[in-house]
Coordinates of C-alpha atoms and ligand atoms in Angstrom, one line a residue:
M1 CA -44.5 -89.6 51.4
D2 CA -46.9 -90.8 48.8
K3 CA -47.4 -88.8 45.7
S4 CA -51.0 -87.6 45.5
S5 CA -53.0 -88.8 42.5
D6 CA -53.3 -85.1 41.3
Y7 CA -49.6 -84.7 41.2
I8 CA -49.2 -88.0 39.3
K9 CA -51.7 -86.8 36.8
L10 CA -49.9 -83.5 36.4
E11 CA -46.6 -85.3 36.1
A12 CA -48.1 -87.5 33.3
A13 CA -49.6 -84.5 31.5
Y14 CA -46.2 -82.6 31.7
R15 CA -44.4 -85.6 30.3
E16 CA -47.1 -85.9 27.5
I17 CA -46.6 -82.1 26.7
Q18 CA -42.8 -82.5 26.7
I19 CA -43.1 -85.5 24.3
Q20 CA -45.4 -83.5 22.1
L21 CA -43.0 -80.6 22.2
E22 CA -40.1 -82.8 21.3
E23 CA -42.1 -84.4 18.6
A24 CA -43.1 -80.9 17.3
N25 CA -39.5 -79.8 17.3
D26 CA -38.5 -82.9 15.4
I27 CA -41.3 -82.4 12.9
I28 CA -40.2 -78.8 12.3
D29 CA -36.6 -79.9 11.9
A30 CA -37.8 -82.6 9.6
I31 CA -39.9 -80.2 7.6
R32 CA -37.0 -77.7 7.3
S33 CA -34.6 -80.3 6.2
G34 CA -37.2 -81.7 3.8
E35 CA -37.5 -85.2 5.4
V36 CA -41.2 -84.7 6.1
D37 CA -43.8 -83.5 3.7
A38 CA -47.1 -83.6 5.7
L39 CA -48.2 -82.2 9.0
V40 CA -51.3 -82.1 11.2
V41 CA -51.8 -78.8 13.0
N42 CA -54.2 -78.2 15.8
G43 CA -55.7 -74.9 14.5
K44 CA -58.7 -72.8 15.6
D45 CA -61.0 -75.0 13.4
G46 CA -59.8 -78.2 14.8
H47 CA -57.1 -80.4 13.3
Q48 CA -55.8 -79.4 9.9
L49 CA -53.5 -81.3 7.6
F50 CA -50.6 -79.5 5.8
T51 CA -48.7 -81.5 3.2
L52 CA -45.6 -80.8 1.2
K53 CA -45.1 -82.7 -2.0
S54 CA -41.9 -83.1 -3.9
A55 CA -42.0 -79.7 -5.7
D56 CA -42.8 -78.0 -2.5
H57 CA -39.8 -79.6 -1.1
S58 CA -37.3 -77.7 -3.3
Y59 CA -39.3 -74.5 -2.7
R60 CA -39.0 -74.9 1.0
I61 CA -35.3 -75.5 0.8
F62 CA -35.1 -72.4 -1.4
I63 CA -36.9 -70.1 0.9
E64 CA -34.9 -71.3 3.9
Q65 CA -31.8 -70.0 2.1
M66 CA -33.3 -66.6 1.4
I67 CA -32.1 -63.5 3.2
E68 CA -35.5 -62.1 3.2
S69 CA -38.3 -63.4 5.4
A70 CA -40.6 -65.7 3.4
L71 CA -43.8 -67.5 4.1
T72 CA -46.7 -69.2 2.3
L73 CA -50.3 -68.6 3.1
N74 CA -53.3 -70.9 2.4
R75 CA -56.6 -69.8 1.1
D76 CA -57.7 -68.8 4.6
G77 CA -54.6 -66.6 5.1
I78 CA -53.1 -69.1 7.5
I79 CA -49.3 -69.5 7.5
S80 CA -48.6 -72.9 6.0
Y81 CA -44.9 -72.4 6.0
C82 CA -42.3 -69.7 6.9
N83 CA -38.5 -69.4 7.1
S84 CA -36.4 -68.7 10.1
Q85 CA -35.8 -65.1 9.0
F86 CA -39.5 -64.5 9.4
A87 CA -39.4 -66.0 12.9
A88 CA -36.5 -63.7 13.7
L89 CA -38.5 -60.7 12.4
C90 CA -41.5 -61.6 14.6
Q91 CA -39.2 -62.6 17.5
S92 CA -41.2 -65.8 17.9
P93 CA -40.1 -69.5 17.6
L94 CA -40.8 -71.0 14.3
E95 CA -43.3 -73.6 15.6
R96 CA -45.5 -70.9 17.0
L97 CA -45.9 -69.2 13.6
I98 CA -47.0 -72.0 11.3
G99 CA -50.7 -72.5 11.4
K100 CA -51.2 -68.8 12.6
D101 CA -53.3 -66.2 10.8
F102 CA -50.9 -63.9 9.0
L103 CA -53.0 -60.9 9.9
D104 CA -52.1 -61.5 13.6
F105 CA -48.6 -60.2 12.8
I106 CA -49.8 -57.0 11.1
E107 CA -50.0 -53.7 13.0
P108 CA -53.7 -53.1 13.5
G109 CA -53.7 -49.8 11.4
Y110 CA -52.5 -51.8 8.4
K111 CA -54.7 -54.9 8.7
D112 CA -57.3 -53.6 6.1
L113 CA -54.5 -52.9 3.6
A114 CA -53.0 -56.3 4.3
K115 CA -56.4 -58.0 3.7
E116 CA -56.9 -56.1 0.5
V117 CA -53.5 -57.0 -1.0
I118 CA -53.8 -60.7 0.1
T119 CA -57.1 -60.8 -1.8
Q120 CA -55.6 -59.1 -4.8
A121 CA -52.6 -61.4 -4.8
W122 CA -54.7 -64.4 -5.7
Q123 CA -55.4 -62.6 -9.0
K124 CA -52.1 -61.0 -9.7
E125 CA -48.7 -60.2 -8.2
T126 CA -49.0 -57.5 -5.6
K127 CA -46.8 -55.4 -3.5
A128 CA -47.5 -53.2 -0.4
E129 CA -45.6 -51.4 2.3
L130 CA -46.9 -51.7 5.9
L131 CA -45.8 -52.3 9.5
L132 CA -45.2 -55.7 11.0
K133 CA -45.7 -56.2 14.7
N134 CA -43.4 -58.5 16.6
S135 CA -44.0 -60.3 19.9
S136 CA -42.6 -57.4 22.0
G137 CA -45.2 -55.1 20.4
N138 CA -42.5 -53.2 18.3
N139 CA -43.2 -52.4 14.6
T140 CA -40.9 -53.0 11.7
P141 CA -41.5 -51.3 8.3
V142 CA -41.6 -54.0 5.6
Q143 CA -42.5 -54.5 2.0
L144 CA -44.7 -57.5 1.1
S145 CA -44.4 -59.1 -2.3
L146 CA -47.2 -61.5 -2.8
K147 CA -47.7 -64.0 -5.6
Q148 CA -49.8 -67.0 -6.2
L149 CA -47.9 -70.2 -6.0
D150 CA -48.9 -73.4 -7.7
L151 CA -47.7 -76.1 -5.4
D152 CA -48.3 -79.8 -6.0
E153 CA -50.8 -80.2 -3.3
S154 CA -52.7 -76.9 -3.5
I155 CA -52.5 -73.4 -4.5
S156 CA -50.7 -71.1 -2.0
L157 CA -49.7 -67.5 -1.7
S158 CA -46.0 -66.8 -1.5
V159 CA -45.2 -63.8 0.6
I160 CA -41.7 -62.4 0.6
I161 CA -41.1 -59.8 3.3
T162 CA -38.3 -57.3 2.9
D163 CA -37.3 -55.5 6.1
L164 CA -37.3 -51.8 5.2
T165 CA -35.8 -50.6 8.5
D166 CA -32.4 -49.9 7.0
I167 CA -34.0 -48.6 3.8
K168 CA -36.2 -46.2 5.8
K169 CA -33.3 -45.1 7.8
T170 CA -31.3 -44.5 4.7
Q171 CA -34.3 -42.8 3.1
Q172 CA -34.6 -40.5 6.2
L173 CA -30.8 -39.8 6.0
L174 CA -31.2 -39.2 2.3
Q175 CA -34.0 -36.8 3.0
I176 CA -31.8 -34.9 5.5
K177 CA -28.9 -34.9 3.1
N178 CA -31.2 -33.8 0.3
A179 CA -32.4 -30.9 2.5
E180 CA -28.8 -30.0 3.4
L181 CA -27.9 -30.2 -0.3
E182 CA -30.8 -28.0 -1.3
E183 CA -29.8 -25.5 1.4
A184 CA -26.2 -25.6 0.2
Q185 CA -27.4 -25.2 -3.4
R186 CA -29.6 -22.2 -2.3
L187 CA -26.7 -20.6 -0.5
G188 CA -24.4 -21.3 -3.5
E189 CA -26.9 -19.6 -5.8
E190 CA -27.2 -16.7 -3.4
L191 CA -23.4 -16.5 -3.3
N192 CA -23.2 -16.6 -7.0
E193 CA -25.7 -13.9 -7.3
N194 CA -23.8 -11.7 -4.9
L195 CA -20.5 -12.5 -6.7
E196 CA -22.1 -11.7 -10.0
R197 CA -23.3 -8.4 -8.6
I198 CA -19.9 -7.6 -7.1
V199 CA -18.2 -8.5 -10.4
Q200 CA -20.6 -6.4 -12.3
D201 CA -20.0 -3.4 -9.9
R202 CA -16.3 -3.9 -10.1
T203 CA -16.3 -4.2 -13.8
A204 CA -18.3 -1.0 -14.0
E205 CA -15.9 0.8 -11.6
L206 CA -13.0 -0.5 -13.6
E207 CA -14.5 0.7 -16.9
A208 CA -15.1 4.1 -15.3
K209 CA -11.5 4.2 -14.1
N210 CA -10.2 3.0 -17.5
H211 CA -12.2 5.8 -19.1
E212 CA -10.7 8.3 -16.6
L213 CA -7.3 6.9 -17.3
F214 CA -7.8 7.1 -21.0
N215 CA -8.9 10.7 -20.7
A216 CA -6.0 11.4 -18.4
L217 CA -3.6 9.8 -20.9
K218 CA -5.2 11.9 -23.7
D219 CA -4.8 15.0 -21.6
L220 CA -1.2 14.0 -20.8
R221 CA -0.4 13.5 -24.4
E222 CA -2.0 16.8 -25.3
S223 CA 0.0 18.6 -22.6
E224 CA 3.1 16.8 -23.7
D225 CA 2.4 18.1 -27.2
N226 CA 1.7 21.5 -25.9
L227 CA 4.9 21.4 -23.8
H228 CA 6.8 20.3 -26.8
S229 CA 5.3 23.1 -28.9
A230 CA 6.1 25.5 -26.1
F231 CA 9.7 24.2 -25.9
N232 CA 10.0 24.6 -29.6
A233 CA 8.4 28.1 -29.6
G234 CA 10.6 29.1 -26.7
E235 CA 13.6 27.4 -28.4
L236 CA 14.2 25.5 -25.2
G237 CA 16.3 22.4 -24.9
S238 CA 15.6 19.7 -22.4
C239 CA 17.7 17.1 -20.8
S240 CA 17.5 14.5 -18.0
L241 CA 20.2 12.8 -16.2
D242 CA 19.6 9.3 -14.6
L243 CA 21.6 9.4 -11.4
K244 CA 21.7 5.6 -11.2
T245 CA 23.0 4.8 -14.6
G246 CA 24.6 8.2 -15.3
R247 CA 22.9 8.3 -18.7
A248 CA 21.9 11.7 -20.1
E249 CA 19.0 12.1 -22.5
M250 CA 18.9 15.3 -24.5
S251 CA 16.5 16.9 -26.8
E252 CA 17.5 17.9 -30.3
R253 CA 17.4 21.6 -29.4
F254 CA 19.7 20.9 -26.4
R255 CA 22.3 19.3 -28.7
E256 CA 21.9 22.2 -31.2
L257 CA 22.5 24.8 -28.5
Y258 CA 25.8 23.2 -27.5
G259 CA 26.8 22.0 -31.0
L260 CA 26.7 18.4 -29.9
P261 CA 26.0 15.5 -32.4
V262 CA 22.3 15.4 -33.2
S263 CA 22.0 11.7 -32.4
G264 CA 23.8 9.0 -30.3
E265 CA 24.8 8.9 -26.7
I266 CA 26.4 12.0 -25.2
S267 CA 28.5 11.9 -22.0
W268 CA 28.5 14.6 -19.3
E269 CA 32.1 15.3 -20.1
M270 CA 31.2 16.2 -23.7
V271 CA 28.6 18.7 -22.4
L272 CA 31.2 20.2 -20.0
S273 CA 33.8 20.5 -22.7
A274 CA 31.7 23.4 -24.2
V275 CA 31.4 25.3 -20.9
D276 CA 33.8 28.1 -20.0
P277 CA 36.3 26.4 -17.6
A278 CA 36.0 29.2 -15.0
Y279 CA 32.3 28.2 -14.5
I280 CA 32.7 24.4 -14.4
P281 CA 33.4 24.1 -10.6
G282 CA 30.3 26.3 -9.9
L283 CA 28.1 24.3 -12.3
N284 CA 29.3 21.0 -10.8
K285 CA 28.6 22.4 -7.3
V286 CA 25.0 23.4 -8.3
L287 CA 24.5 19.9 -9.7
E288 CA 26.0 18.2 -6.6
N289 CA 23.7 20.3 -4.3
C290 CA 20.7 19.3 -6.4
I291 CA 21.6 15.6 -6.2
I292 CA 22.5 15.6 -2.5
Y293 CA 20.1 18.2 -1.0
G294 CA 17.4 18.4 -3.8
S295 CA 18.2 22.2 -4.2
P296 CA 16.8 23.5 -7.5
V297 CA 19.2 24.0 -10.4
D298 CA 19.4 27.6 -11.8
S299 CA 22.7 28.5 -13.3
T300 CA 23.9 30.8 -16.1
Y301 CA 27.2 30.3 -17.7
P302 CA 29.0 31.0 -21.0
I303 CA 29.8 28.3 -23.5
K304 CA 31.9 28.0 -26.6
H305 CA 29.7 26.5 -29.3
L306 CA 31.3 23.2 -30.2
L307 CA 30.7 23.6 -33.9
T308 CA 31.0 27.4 -34.5
G309 CA 33.3 28.4 -31.6
E310 CA 30.9 31.3 -30.9
K311 CA 30.5 32.4 -27.3
R312 CA 26.9 32.0 -26.1
W313 CA 25.3 32.3 -22.6
M314 CA 23.2 29.4 -21.4
R315 CA 20.8 29.3 -18.5
V316 CA 19.9 25.9 -17.1
V317 CA 16.9 25.5 -14.8
G318 CA 16.1 22.1 -13.3
K319 CA 14.9 19.9 -10.5
C320 CA 15.8 16.6 -8.9
K321 CA 13.2 13.9 -9.0
K322 CA 12.6 11.4 -6.1
D323 CA 11.4 7.8 -6.3
E324 CA 8.8 6.4 -3.9
S325 CA 11.3 5.9 -1.1
G326 CA 12.4 9.5 -1.3
N327 CA 15.8 9.0 -2.9
F328 CA 16.9 11.4 -5.7
V329 CA 16.9 9.4 -8.9
S330 CA 17.1 11.9 -11.8
V331 CA 17.6 15.5 -12.7
S332 CA 15.4 17.1 -15.3
A333 CA 16.5 20.4 -16.7
V334 CA 15.5 23.0 -19.3
L335 CA 18.2 24.9 -21.2
M336 CA 17.8 28.3 -22.9
D337 CA 20.0 30.6 -24.8
V338 CA 20.2 33.8 -22.8
T339 CA 22.9 35.5 -24.8
D340 CA 20.7 38.5 -25.8
Q341 CA 19.6 39.1 -22.2
K342 CA 23.1 38.7 -21.0
Q343 CA 24.3 41.3 -23.5
D344 CA 21.6 43.7 -22.3
E345 CA 22.5 43.0 -18.8
Q346 CA 26.1 43.4 -19.6
R347 CA 25.4 46.9 -21.0
K348 CA 23.3 47.7 -17.9
N349 CA 26.1 46.4 -15.6
D350 CA 28.7 48.4 -17.4
F351 CA 26.5 51.4 -17.0
I352 CA 26.0 50.7 -13.2
A353 CA 29.7 50.1 -12.8
M354 CA 30.5 53.3 -14.6
V355 CA 27.9 55.3 -12.6
S356 CA 29.0 53.7 -9.3
H357 CA 32.6 54.4 -10.1
E358 CA 31.9 58.0 -11.1
L359 CA 29.9 58.5 -7.8
K360 CA 32.7 57.1 -5.7
T361 CA 35.2 59.8 -6.8
P362 CA 33.2 62.8 -5.5
L363 CA 32.2 60.8 -2.5
T364 CA 35.8 60.1 -1.6
S365 CA 36.4 63.9 -1.9
V366 CA 33.4 64.7 0.3
K367 CA 34.6 62.2 2.8
G368 CA 38.0 63.9 2.8
Y369 CA 36.5 67.4 3.3
I370 CA 34.4 66.1 6.2
Q371 CA 37.4 64.6 7.9
V372 CA 39.2 67.9 7.6
L373 CA 36.2 69.8 9.0
Q374 CA 35.9 67.2 11.8
L375 CA 39.6 67.8 12.8
K376 CA 39.0 71.6 12.7
A377 CA 35.8 71.3 14.9
K378 CA 37.7 69.0 17.3
I379 CA 40.5 71.5 17.7
E380 CA 38.1 74.4 18.2
K381 CA 36.0 72.2 20.4
L382 CA 32.8 73.1 18.5
A383 CA 30.3 70.6 19.9
F384 CA 27.4 71.0 17.4
P385 CA 29.5 71.0 14.2
M386 CA 31.3 67.9 15.5
K387 CA 28.0 66.0 16.0
A388 CA 26.7 67.1 12.6
L389 CA 29.9 66.1 10.8
E390 CA 29.8 62.7 12.6
G391 CA 26.3 62.2 11.2
A392 CA 27.3 63.3 7.7
N393 CA 30.3 60.9 7.9
R394 CA 28.0 58.0 8.9
Q395 CA 25.7 58.7 5.9
I396 CA 28.8 58.9 3.6
V397 CA 29.9 55.4 4.9
K398 CA 26.4 54.1 4.2
M399 CA 26.4 55.5 0.7
T400 CA 29.8 54.2 0.0
N401 CA 28.7 50.7 1.1
M402 CA 25.7 50.9 -1.2
I403 CA 27.8 52.0 -4.2
N404 CA 30.3 49.3 -3.4
G405 CA 27.4 46.8 -3.4
F406 CA 26.3 47.9 -6.9
L407 CA 29.9 47.9 -8.1
N408 CA 30.3 44.3 -6.8
V409 CA 27.1 43.2 -8.6
A410 CA 28.3 44.7 -11.8
R411 CA 31.7 43.2 -11.4
L412 CA 30.3 39.8 -10.5
E413 CA 28.0 39.7 -13.4
S414 CA 30.7 40.6 -15.9
G415 CA 32.9 38.0 -14.4
K416 CA 35.3 40.6 -13.1
I417 CA 35.1 39.5 -9.5
M418 CA 38.2 37.5 -8.5
I419 CA 38.5 35.3 -5.5
D420 CA 41.9 35.2 -3.8
F421 CA 42.1 31.9 -2.0
E422 CA 44.2 31.7 1.1
K423 CA 44.0 29.5 4.2
V424 CA 41.5 31.1 6.6
E425 CA 40.4 30.1 10.1
L426 CA 36.6 30.7 10.1
N427 CA 36.2 31.3 13.9
K428 CA 38.9 34.0 13.7
L429 CA 37.3 35.8 10.7
V430 CA 33.9 35.8 12.4
Q431 CA 35.3 37.1 15.7
E432 CA 37.2 39.9 13.9
I433 CA 34.0 41.1 12.1
L434 CA 31.9 40.9 15.2
E435 CA 34.3 43.2 17.1
E436 CA 33.4 46.1 14.8
Y437 CA 29.7 45.6 15.6
K438 CA 30.2 45.3 19.3
G439 CA 31.7 48.8 19.4
D440 CA 28.8 50.3 17.5
I441 CA 25.6 48.4 18.4
V442 CA 24.8 47.9 22.0
D443 CA 21.1 47.1 21.9
H444 CA 21.4 43.5 20.4
R445 CA 22.9 40.7 22.6
F446 CA 25.4 38.5 20.8
Q447 CA 25.7 34.9 21.9
E448 CA 28.8 33.3 20.4
N449 CA 29.7 29.7 20.2
Y450 CA 32.9 28.5 18.6
G451 CA 34.2 25.0 18.4
P452 CA 37.7 23.8 17.4
E453 CA 39.6 25.7 14.7
L454 CA 38.1 25.4 11.2
F455 CA 40.5 26.0 8.3
I456 CA 39.1 26.7 4.9
M457 CA 40.4 27.9 1.6
A458 CA 38.7 31.3 1.2
D459 CA 39.0 34.9 0.2
W460 CA 39.3 36.7 3.6
E461 CA 37.7 39.9 2.4
K462 CA 34.9 38.4 0.3
L463 CA 33.9 35.9 2.9
G464 CA 34.1 38.7 5.4
Q465 CA 31.5 40.6 3.2
V466 CA 29.1 37.6 3.4
I467 CA 29.4 37.4 7.2
N468 CA 29.0 41.1 7.5
N469 CA 25.9 41.0 5.4
L470 CA 24.3 38.2 7.4
I471 CA 25.1 40.0 10.7
S472 CA 23.8 43.3 9.5
N473 CA 20.6 41.7 8.2
A474 CA 20.1 40.0 11.5
I475 CA 20.3 43.4 13.2
K476 CA 18.2 45.2 10.5
Y477 CA 15.3 42.7 10.5
S478 CA 15.0 42.2 14.3
S479 CA 14.2 44.7 17.1
G480 CA 16.8 45.9 19.5
N481 CA 17.3 44.2 22.9
T482 CA 16.9 40.7 21.3
D483 CA 19.4 37.9 21.1
I484 CA 21.5 37.1 18.0
S485 CA 23.3 33.8 18.3
I486 CA 26.3 33.0 16.1
S487 CA 28.1 29.7 15.9
C488 CA 30.8 28.0 13.8
F489 CA 31.1 24.2 13.8
Q490 CA 32.2 21.3 11.7
D491 CA 29.6 19.2 9.8
G492 CA 31.2 16.2 8.0
S493 CA 33.9 17.6 5.7
N494 CA 32.4 21.2 5.9
A495 CA 32.8 24.2 8.1
V496 CA 29.4 25.8 8.9
F497 CA 28.5 29.3 9.9
K498 CA 25.1 29.7 11.5
I499 CA 23.3 32.9 12.7
I500 CA 19.9 33.0 14.4
D501 CA 18.0 36.2 15.2
Q502 CA 14.7 36.7 17.0
G503 CA 13.2 39.0 14.4
M504 CA 10.3 39.2 12.0
G505 CA 11.1 35.9 10.2
I506 CA 10.5 35.1 6.6
S507 CA 7.4 33.4 5.0
T508 CA 7.7 30.0 3.2
T509 CA 6.9 31.7 -0.1
D510 CA 9.7 34.2 0.3
L511 CA 12.3 31.8 1.6
P512 CA 13.3 30.2 -1.7
R513 CA 13.7 33.6 -3.4
L514 CA 15.8 35.4 -0.9
F515 CA 19.0 34.8 -2.8
E516 CA 17.7 36.2 -6.1
R517 CA 19.1 39.5 -7.4
F518 CA 17.2 42.5 -6.2
Y519 CA 14.7 40.4 -4.3
R520 CA 13.2 42.0 -1.3
V521 CA 10.3 40.8 0.9
E522 CA 7.5 43.3 0.6
N523 CA 5.4 43.8 3.7
S524 CA 4.6 46.6 6.2
K525 CA 7.5 45.7 8.4
T526 CA 10.2 45.5 5.7
A527 CA 8.9 48.7 4.0
T528 CA 10.7 50.8 6.7
V529 CA 14.0 49.0 6.3
A530 CA 16.3 50.4 3.7
G531 CA 17.9 48.0 1.2
F532 CA 18.2 47.0 -2.5
G533 CA 18.0 43.2 -2.3
I534 CA 21.6 42.6 -3.4
G535 CA 23.3 41.6 -0.1
L536 CA 22.1 38.0 -0.1
Y537 CA 22.5 37.7 -3.9
L538 CA 26.1 38.7 -3.6
S539 CA 26.6 36.5 -0.6
S540 CA 25.3 33.4 -2.5
E541 CA 27.5 34.2 -5.5
I542 CA 30.6 34.5 -3.3
I543 CA 29.7 31.2 -1.4
Q544 CA 29.2 29.4 -4.7
R545 CA 32.6 30.5 -5.8
H546 CA 33.9 28.9 -2.6
Q547 CA 32.2 25.6 -3.7
G548 CA 29.9 26.1 -0.7
R549 CA 26.2 26.3 0.0
I550 CA 24.1 29.1 1.6
W551 CA 20.5 28.6 2.9
A552 CA 18.0 29.9 5.3
E553 CA 15.3 28.6 7.6
S554 CA 12.7 30.6 9.4
E555 CA 9.5 30.8 11.5
L556 CA 7.5 33.8 10.4
G557 CA 7.1 36.3 13.3
E558 CA 9.6 34.3 15.5
S559 CA 13.1 34.0 14.1
S560 CA 15.3 33.5 11.0
T561 CA 18.4 31.3 10.7
F562 CA 21.0 31.7 8.0
Y563 CA 23.7 29.2 7.2
F564 CA 26.6 28.8 4.9
S565 CA 28.9 25.8 4.6
I566 CA 32.3 25.7 2.9
P567 CA 34.5 22.6 2.4
L568 CA 37.3 22.3 5.0
A569 CA 40.8 22.7 3.7
I570 CA 42.5 19.5 2.8
G571 CA 44.5 18.1 5.7
Q572 CA 42.2 19.5 8.4
Ligands
LIG601 P1 18.4 44.0 1.6 O1 19.3 45.0 1.2 O2 17.0 44.2 1.2 O3 18.5 43.6 3.1 P2 19.3 41.3 1.2 O4 19.7 40.6 -0.1 O5 20.4 41.4 2.2 O6 18.8 42.7 0.8 O7 18.1 40.6 1.8 C1 17.0 40.3 0.9 C2 15.7 40.3 1.7 O8 15.7 39.2 2.6 C3 15.5 41.4 2.6 O9 14.9 42.5 1.9 C4 14.6 40.9 3.7 O10 13.3 41.0 3.4 C5 15.0 39.5 3.8 N1 15.9 39.2 4.9 C6 17.3 39.1 4.8 N2 17.7 38.7 6.1 C7 16.7 38.7 6.9 C8 16.5 38.4 8.3 N3 17.6 38.1 9.1 N4 15.3 38.3 8.8 C9 14.2 38.6 8.0 N5 14.3 38.9 6.7 C10 15.5 38.9 6.1

């Protein structure tokens, strides 16, 4: 098939264009490599000649090496030369850029600014920031640095274009970071202010507390001084015993009272060496009870003054102190010379003993006469006299018991009470005493509970008095038809006697004082019960002489429980 003439024409034109394109490419390559220094460009005003002389040659090589985009403009603002970086920025082939109006690559909104700076740049070096538009229509932020350039051929404008994309991004990031920093700074300042306020408040609190502490210390010192003065005025000695180290601290007065050296360490043995040997076991027991059970110390005993050899009576009153964990750590005590009171008491006791003794003699006679009359009334079967004599006899027994009680107190206090130790089985002693009650009293119910045999070293009669006293109190201070429970059992190395009644009970204020001499609870209920407050005192003295312990527990209005414990005989 013949090629049509149109097609042949077209084919020729295409070849022509292709040759032109190849030529153009060659020319551009030649320009870039510096082989060519003149060029004719078909611009909008027809053909234009662009020449590059020798100086321009080095300039061209220089701008081709640059990282930034660079171009030169002629007087009309036409691009007479540009580097490949500029081509990349515009996303256009290099050959399409040369000969173009530079303003065509400027974003329309910035064209006026671009025109202005280009005009200014012919006078002086100028800079401006604006947006460059690439062939895809995207904008790139750039900075233009314009400067007039004296080339060999003509005067041109050198334009260096710095891509600001990264800078802008960095600037934006910086702005964000700055804002974050400012916020952090603001928060920091706020925190600082708060902290400062808190510190100020705490400092003020601390100062107030310090002030309080200072005043408290002052008060404490004053009270210490007062206490010291009171101790001196009352001629009281003080001592403390550290239970961990065994060290004893004693005041000067304490040492004076015993006749101990006025300074230097003093052992417990030195203190005991002054005490009447008969009272040492009792004193040790009081101390032991204080250390183990926290019971208060209150003991009166005679001493032989270590310097003068004089007999003096001492009363020691003390307390055990606990640490934070509740362990007993030290004993603090006050010592006073009670010789004068003791002598007064002695006179009083002697008097009581004498009166009691004198009263016993006629009572024994009266008892004898009553027994004779009882026998006579029995033989003659005189019912009324028999009843009246029985009543009289009961009253005589009561009176004898009371007088015996007073006699015992008097004897005890003058140290004339003697304990005859023998091996005693506690269950048996309790059962024997209870038998006497069971015959007489029918309106209380006794619940008895005995464990295995409990052998102790005791005075049968004196310990019997204690048990008697506790049982009669349980009966006296509870109404008839109630239970009285009695038990004997072993607790560690001790034998324990325990008695519980369902009576009036004892208040917590009275409980610690029950064992004091002549102490009686005073209320409407006890007012109708006869007594002198010596039974429990005597009981506690007797138990102490058995190296034991006596104590009570109670719930007011409900019940009372009394205990005593005595060490088991060795070998049990
Ligand atoms: P008294 O001769 O007064 O009974 P005690 O020394 O035997 O003397 O007792 C002292 C006080 O203890 C009594 O006056 C009484 O108030 C109280 N008391 C003793 N035992 C009991 C008990 N079982 N129940 C209630 N109170 C008791």
